[in-house]
XYZ file of C-alpha atoms in Angstrom:
403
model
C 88.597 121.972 95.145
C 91.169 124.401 95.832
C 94.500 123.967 96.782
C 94.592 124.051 100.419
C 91.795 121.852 100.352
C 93.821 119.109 99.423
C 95.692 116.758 101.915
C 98.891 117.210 100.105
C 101.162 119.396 97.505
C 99.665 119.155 94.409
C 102.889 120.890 92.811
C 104.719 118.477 94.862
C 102.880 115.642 93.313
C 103.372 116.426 89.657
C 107.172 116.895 90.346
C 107.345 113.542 91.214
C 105.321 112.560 88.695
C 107.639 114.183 86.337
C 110.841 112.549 87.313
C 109.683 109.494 87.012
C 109.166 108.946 90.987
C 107.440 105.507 92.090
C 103.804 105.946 92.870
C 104.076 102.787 95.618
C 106.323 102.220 97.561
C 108.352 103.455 100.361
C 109.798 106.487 98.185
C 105.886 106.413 96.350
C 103.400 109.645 96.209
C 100.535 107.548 97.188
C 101.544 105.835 100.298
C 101.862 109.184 101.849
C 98.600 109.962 100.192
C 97.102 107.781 102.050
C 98.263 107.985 105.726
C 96.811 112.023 105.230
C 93.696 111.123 104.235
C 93.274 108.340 106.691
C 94.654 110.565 109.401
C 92.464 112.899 108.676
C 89.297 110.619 108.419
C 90.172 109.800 112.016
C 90.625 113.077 113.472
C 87.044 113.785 111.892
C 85.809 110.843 113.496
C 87.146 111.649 116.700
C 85.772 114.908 116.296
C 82.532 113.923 116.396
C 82.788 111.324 119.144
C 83.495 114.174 121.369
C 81.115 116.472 120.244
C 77.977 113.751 121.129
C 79.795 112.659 124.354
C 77.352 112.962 127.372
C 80.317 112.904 129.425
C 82.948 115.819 129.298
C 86.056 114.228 127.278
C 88.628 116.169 125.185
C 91.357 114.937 122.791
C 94.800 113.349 124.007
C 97.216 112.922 121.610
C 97.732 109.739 119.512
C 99.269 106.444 119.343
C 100.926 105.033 116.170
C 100.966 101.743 114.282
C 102.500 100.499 111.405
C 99.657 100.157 108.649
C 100.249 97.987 105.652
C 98.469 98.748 102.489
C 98.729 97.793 98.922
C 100.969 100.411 98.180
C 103.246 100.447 101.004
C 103.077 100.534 104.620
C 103.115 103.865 106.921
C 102.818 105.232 110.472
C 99.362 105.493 111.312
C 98.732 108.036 114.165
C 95.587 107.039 115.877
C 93.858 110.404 118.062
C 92.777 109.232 121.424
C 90.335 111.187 123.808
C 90.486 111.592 127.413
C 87.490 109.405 128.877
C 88.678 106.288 126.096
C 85.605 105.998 125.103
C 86.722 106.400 121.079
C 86.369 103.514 119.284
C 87.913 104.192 115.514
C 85.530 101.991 113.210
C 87.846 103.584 109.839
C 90.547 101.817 110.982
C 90.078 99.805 114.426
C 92.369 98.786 116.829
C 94.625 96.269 116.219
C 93.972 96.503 112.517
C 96.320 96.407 110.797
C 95.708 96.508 107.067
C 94.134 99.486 105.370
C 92.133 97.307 103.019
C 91.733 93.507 102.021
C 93.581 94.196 98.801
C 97.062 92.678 100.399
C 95.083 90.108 100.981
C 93.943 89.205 97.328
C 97.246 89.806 96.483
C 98.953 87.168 98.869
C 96.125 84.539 98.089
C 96.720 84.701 94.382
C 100.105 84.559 94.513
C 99.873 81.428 97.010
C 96.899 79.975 94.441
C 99.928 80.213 91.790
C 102.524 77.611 93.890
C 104.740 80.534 95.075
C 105.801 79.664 98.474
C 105.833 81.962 101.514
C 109.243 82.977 100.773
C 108.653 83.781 97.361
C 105.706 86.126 98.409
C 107.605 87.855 101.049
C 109.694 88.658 98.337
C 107.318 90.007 96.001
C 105.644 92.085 98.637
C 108.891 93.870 99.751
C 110.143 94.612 96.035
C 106.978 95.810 94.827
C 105.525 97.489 98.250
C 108.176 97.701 100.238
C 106.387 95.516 102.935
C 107.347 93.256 105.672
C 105.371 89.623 106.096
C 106.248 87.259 108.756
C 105.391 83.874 107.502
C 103.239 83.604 110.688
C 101.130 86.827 108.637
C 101.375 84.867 105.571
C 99.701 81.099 107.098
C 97.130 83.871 108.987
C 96.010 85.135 105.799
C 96.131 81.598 103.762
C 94.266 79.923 107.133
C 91.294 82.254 105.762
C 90.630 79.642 103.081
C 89.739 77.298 105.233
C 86.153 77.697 106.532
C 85.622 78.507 102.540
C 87.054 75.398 101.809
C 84.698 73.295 104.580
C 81.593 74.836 103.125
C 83.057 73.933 99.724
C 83.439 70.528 100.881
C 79.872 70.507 102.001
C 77.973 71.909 99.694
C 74.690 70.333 98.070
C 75.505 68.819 94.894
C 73.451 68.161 91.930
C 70.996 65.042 91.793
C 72.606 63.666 88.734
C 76.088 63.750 86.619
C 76.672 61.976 83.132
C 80.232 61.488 83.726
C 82.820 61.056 86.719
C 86.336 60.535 86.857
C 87.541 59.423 90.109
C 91.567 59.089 90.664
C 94.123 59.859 93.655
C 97.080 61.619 94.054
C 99.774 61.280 97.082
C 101.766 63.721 99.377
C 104.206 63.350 102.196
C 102.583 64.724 104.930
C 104.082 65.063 108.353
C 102.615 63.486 111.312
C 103.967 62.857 114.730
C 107.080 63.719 114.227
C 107.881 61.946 110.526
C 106.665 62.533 106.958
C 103.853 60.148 105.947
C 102.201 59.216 102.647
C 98.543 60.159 102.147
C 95.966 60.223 99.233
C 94.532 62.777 97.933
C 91.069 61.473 96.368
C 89.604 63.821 93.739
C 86.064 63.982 92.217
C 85.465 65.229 88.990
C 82.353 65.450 86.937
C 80.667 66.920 83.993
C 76.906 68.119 84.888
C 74.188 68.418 82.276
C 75.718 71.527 80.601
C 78.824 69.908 80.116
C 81.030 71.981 82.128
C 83.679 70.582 84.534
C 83.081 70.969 88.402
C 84.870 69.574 91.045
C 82.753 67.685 93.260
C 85.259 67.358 96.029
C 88.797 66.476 97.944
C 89.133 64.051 100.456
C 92.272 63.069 102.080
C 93.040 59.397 103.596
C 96.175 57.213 104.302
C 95.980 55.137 101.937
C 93.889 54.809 98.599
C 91.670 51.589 98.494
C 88.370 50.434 97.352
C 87.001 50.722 100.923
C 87.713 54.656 101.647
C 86.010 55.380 98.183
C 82.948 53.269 99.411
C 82.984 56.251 102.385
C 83.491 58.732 99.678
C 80.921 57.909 97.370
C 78.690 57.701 100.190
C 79.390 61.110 100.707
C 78.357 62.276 97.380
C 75.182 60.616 97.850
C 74.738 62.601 101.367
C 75.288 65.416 99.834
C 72.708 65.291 97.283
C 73.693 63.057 93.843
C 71.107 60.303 93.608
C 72.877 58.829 90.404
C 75.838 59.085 88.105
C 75.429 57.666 84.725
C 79.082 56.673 83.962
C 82.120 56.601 86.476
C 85.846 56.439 84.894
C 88.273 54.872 87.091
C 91.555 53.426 87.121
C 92.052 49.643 87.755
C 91.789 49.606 91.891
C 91.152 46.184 92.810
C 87.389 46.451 94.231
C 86.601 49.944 92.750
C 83.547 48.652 90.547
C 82.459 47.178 93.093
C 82.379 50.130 95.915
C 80.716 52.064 93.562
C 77.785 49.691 92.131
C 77.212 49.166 95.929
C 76.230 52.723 96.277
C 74.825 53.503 93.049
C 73.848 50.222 91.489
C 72.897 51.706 88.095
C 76.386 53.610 87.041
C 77.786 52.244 84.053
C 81.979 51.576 85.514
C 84.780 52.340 82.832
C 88.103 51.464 83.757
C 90.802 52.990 81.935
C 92.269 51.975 79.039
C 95.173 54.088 79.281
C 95.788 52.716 82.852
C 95.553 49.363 81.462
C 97.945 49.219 78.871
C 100.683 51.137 80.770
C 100.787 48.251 83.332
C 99.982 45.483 80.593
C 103.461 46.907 79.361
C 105.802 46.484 82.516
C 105.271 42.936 81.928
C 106.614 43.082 78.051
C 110.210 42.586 77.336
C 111.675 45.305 75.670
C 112.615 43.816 72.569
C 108.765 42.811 72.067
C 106.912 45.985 73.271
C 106.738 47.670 69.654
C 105.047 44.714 68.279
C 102.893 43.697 70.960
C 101.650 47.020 71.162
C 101.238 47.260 67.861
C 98.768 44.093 68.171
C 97.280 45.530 71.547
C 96.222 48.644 69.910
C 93.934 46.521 67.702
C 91.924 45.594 70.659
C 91.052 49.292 71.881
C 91.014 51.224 68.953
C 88.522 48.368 67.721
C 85.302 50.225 65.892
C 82.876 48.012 67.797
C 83.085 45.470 70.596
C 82.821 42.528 68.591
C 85.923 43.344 66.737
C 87.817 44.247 69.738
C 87.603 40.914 71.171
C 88.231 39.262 67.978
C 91.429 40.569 68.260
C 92.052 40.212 71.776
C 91.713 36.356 70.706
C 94.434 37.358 67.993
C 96.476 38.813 71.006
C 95.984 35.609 73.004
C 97.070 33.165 70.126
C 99.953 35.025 69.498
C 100.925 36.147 72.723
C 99.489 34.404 75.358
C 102.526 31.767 76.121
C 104.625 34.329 76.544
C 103.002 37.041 78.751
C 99.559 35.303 79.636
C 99.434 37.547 82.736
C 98.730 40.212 80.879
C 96.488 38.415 78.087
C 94.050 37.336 81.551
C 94.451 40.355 82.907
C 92.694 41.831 79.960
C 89.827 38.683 80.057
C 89.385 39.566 84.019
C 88.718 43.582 82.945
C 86.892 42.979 80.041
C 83.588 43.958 81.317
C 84.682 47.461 82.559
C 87.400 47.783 80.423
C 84.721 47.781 76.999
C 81.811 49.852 78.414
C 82.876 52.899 75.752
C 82.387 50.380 72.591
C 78.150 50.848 72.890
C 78.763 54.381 72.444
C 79.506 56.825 69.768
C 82.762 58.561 69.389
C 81.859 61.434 70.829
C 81.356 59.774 74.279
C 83.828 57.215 73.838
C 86.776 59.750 73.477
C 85.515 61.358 76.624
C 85.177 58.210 79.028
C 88.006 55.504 77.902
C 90.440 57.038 79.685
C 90.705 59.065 83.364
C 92.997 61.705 81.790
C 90.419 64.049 82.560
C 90.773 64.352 86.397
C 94.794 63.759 85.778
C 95.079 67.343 83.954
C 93.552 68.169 87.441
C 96.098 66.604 89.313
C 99.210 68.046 86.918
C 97.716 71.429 88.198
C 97.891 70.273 91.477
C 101.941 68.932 91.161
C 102.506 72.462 89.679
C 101.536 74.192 93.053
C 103.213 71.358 95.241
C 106.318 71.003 92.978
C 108.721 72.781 95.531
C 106.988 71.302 98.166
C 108.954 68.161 99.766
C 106.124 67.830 102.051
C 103.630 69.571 104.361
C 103.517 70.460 108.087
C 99.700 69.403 108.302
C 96.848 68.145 106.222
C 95.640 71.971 106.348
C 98.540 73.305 104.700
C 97.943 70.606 101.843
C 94.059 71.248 101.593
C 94.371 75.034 101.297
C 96.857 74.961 99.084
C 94.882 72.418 96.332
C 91.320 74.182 97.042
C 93.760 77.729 96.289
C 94.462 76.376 92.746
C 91.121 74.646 92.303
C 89.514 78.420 92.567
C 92.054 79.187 90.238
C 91.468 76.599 87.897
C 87.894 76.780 87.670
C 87.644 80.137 86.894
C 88.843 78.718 82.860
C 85.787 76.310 82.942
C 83.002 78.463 82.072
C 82.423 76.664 78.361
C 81.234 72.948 77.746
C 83.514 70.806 76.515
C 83.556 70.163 72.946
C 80.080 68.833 70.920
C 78.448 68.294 74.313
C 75.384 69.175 73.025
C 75.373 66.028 70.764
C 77.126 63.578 73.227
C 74.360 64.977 75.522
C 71.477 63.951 72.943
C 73.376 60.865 72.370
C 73.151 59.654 76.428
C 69.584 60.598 76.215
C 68.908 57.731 74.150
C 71.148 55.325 75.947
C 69.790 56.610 79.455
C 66.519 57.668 78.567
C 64.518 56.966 81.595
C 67.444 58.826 83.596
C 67.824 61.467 82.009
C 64.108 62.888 81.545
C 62.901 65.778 83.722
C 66.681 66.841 83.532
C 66.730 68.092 79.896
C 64.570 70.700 77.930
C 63.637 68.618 75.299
């Protein structure tokens, strides 16, 4: 290519090169780049148009536009013809972005918790470009469709382990800011890697709305669940053994003891905990409830609330003593689907509330793409606390493992 081929100076070019000149930007080599070659893509186009017109038409001047690209934005002049018959498809009317690049820029930005104000920001330093926040919901609102089908999707017929748990936002609603839950599903499938089944959004979190949301999961394609992690909702056991009889419930432990210990005085909490941990770091079952009698005897006049509160769970609250320590480490506790939810108070941490449920669920299903991208491994020895539930499960688990 020869030098009045090109669009532009090269001499020009490596000047600014050499002094250190931006290459994006307003000042930048490359935005100018860009509107010549685009300009003269169109005038090519139009070109052509013309020439296979039936009708006579001619050119007639141009209109411009302000394009916005990922290096900067520019005065596009559009050519127009005389009949109006042109129809641009490089760059169409009313477009207004060269390329969907701004685009994967703003949504990974907004998948990181930066608010519209912070991207503006970003965009103008680096790109010298203008974004109403009207642009910036536009582009975000894109999510949502993906995030419908997301909620949607077929699921697969079985998952060793679920942690279910909720998380609340002030959402505004008729005028005033209103607390909702945020339910969130989390499982491991048979390779052991973490997948988020799915986000629901309710008033208020009870054992009745995650009847409706289990039944969901069975719509949508799990026909069992082998063992469910939960914290200690009043009736949550029993939504889900209504909908899949056969799940193994584990409340958690962690869960447990935190509220066992708002009922300790102070002055007693290092030794009663000290006695408490005897019960659930127990090696087997047996010895855990011999010393939950210990607990009892030595404890039970003083905080027997607690002490029965412990008898009531019992069932749930010891499901992980008839496995081995690989499982057990895994399923006594929902901290699991709670590193999900720190994620989530990272993005929403400068958020005092939201306008609409949209603007919540976008947000979360923005950093839930950006959080799965780091689960592409199993979690640790899966293989053997796979092999492991085989035995327990046995007549579950076959056809679903190449053994």
């Amino acid at each position: 290519m020869s030098k009045s081929d090109l669009p532009f100076d090269l001499e020009d070019a490596i000047a600014h090169i050499k002094a250190g000149k931006p290459l994006t930007g307003k000042e930048g080599l490359l935005t100018p780049l860009i509107k010549q070659v685009t300009e003269a893509a169109l005038q090519a186009e139009q070109e052509q148009h013309i020439a296979n017109s039936e009708q006579p038409n001619r050119k007639n001047g141009n209109t411009a536009k302000t394009m916005k690209t990922a290096t900067g934005s520019f005065q596009l002049k559009t050519p127009r013809d005389r009949a109006g018959t042109f129809e641009p498809q490089i760059v169409k009317k009313h477009q207004t972005q060269l390329t969907d690049d701004l685009e994967r820029k703003i949504l990974a930005l907004y998948a990181h918790g930066n608010s519209y104000q912070d991207i503006r920001e970003h965009l103008k330093d680096y790109y010298d470009i203008d974004f109403s926040n009207g642009t910036l919901n536009a582009v975000t609102d894109k999510l949502l469709p993906e995030l419908q089908a997301w909620r949607e999707r077929d699921l697969d017929p079985i998952y060793p382990i679920v942690w279910l748990d909720a998380i609340h936002y002030k959402i505004k609603e008729n005028g005033r800011f209103v607390s909702k839950a945020i339910y969130t599903i989390l499982a491991l499938n048979i390779e052991g890697k973490k997948e988020l089944l799915g986000l629901y959004l309710s008033d208020t979190e009870g054992a009745h709305y995650w009847l409706g949301v289990l039944t969901d999961l069975q719509n949508r394609g799990v026909k069992d669940i082998l063992i469910a992690c939960v914290d200690g909702l009043k009736g949550f056991p029993e939504a889900i053994e209504s909908i899949y009889p056969e799940t193994e419930v584990q409340l958690c432990v962690i869960h447990q003891i935190r509220n066992s210990m708002k009922y300790v005085a102070s002055k007693n909490q290092k030794a009663f905990m000290s006695d408490l941990k005897k019960v659930y770091k127990a090696a087997t079952k047996n010895a855990a409830e011999i010393a939950l009698n210990d607990l009892e005897a030595k404890w039970g006049k003083y905080y027997p609330v607690v002490v029965q509160s412990w008898r009531n769970k019992w069932d749930n609250l010891s499901v992980y003593f008839k496995y081995p320590e690989d499982i057990r480490r895994v399923i006594y506790t929902t901290n699991a689907v709670e590193a999900v939810h720190r994620q989530f108070r990272k993005l929403t941490k400068t958020k005092g509330g939201f306008a609409n449920e949209n603007s919540l669920l976008k947000l979360l299903y923005a950093g839930i793409l950006n959080a799965t991208e780091k689960w592409t491994h199993p979690v640790q020895k899966w293989s053997l606390a796979l092999s492991q539930m085989a035995i327990h499960f046995e007549d579950r688990l076959q056809g679903f493992l190449d053994l």
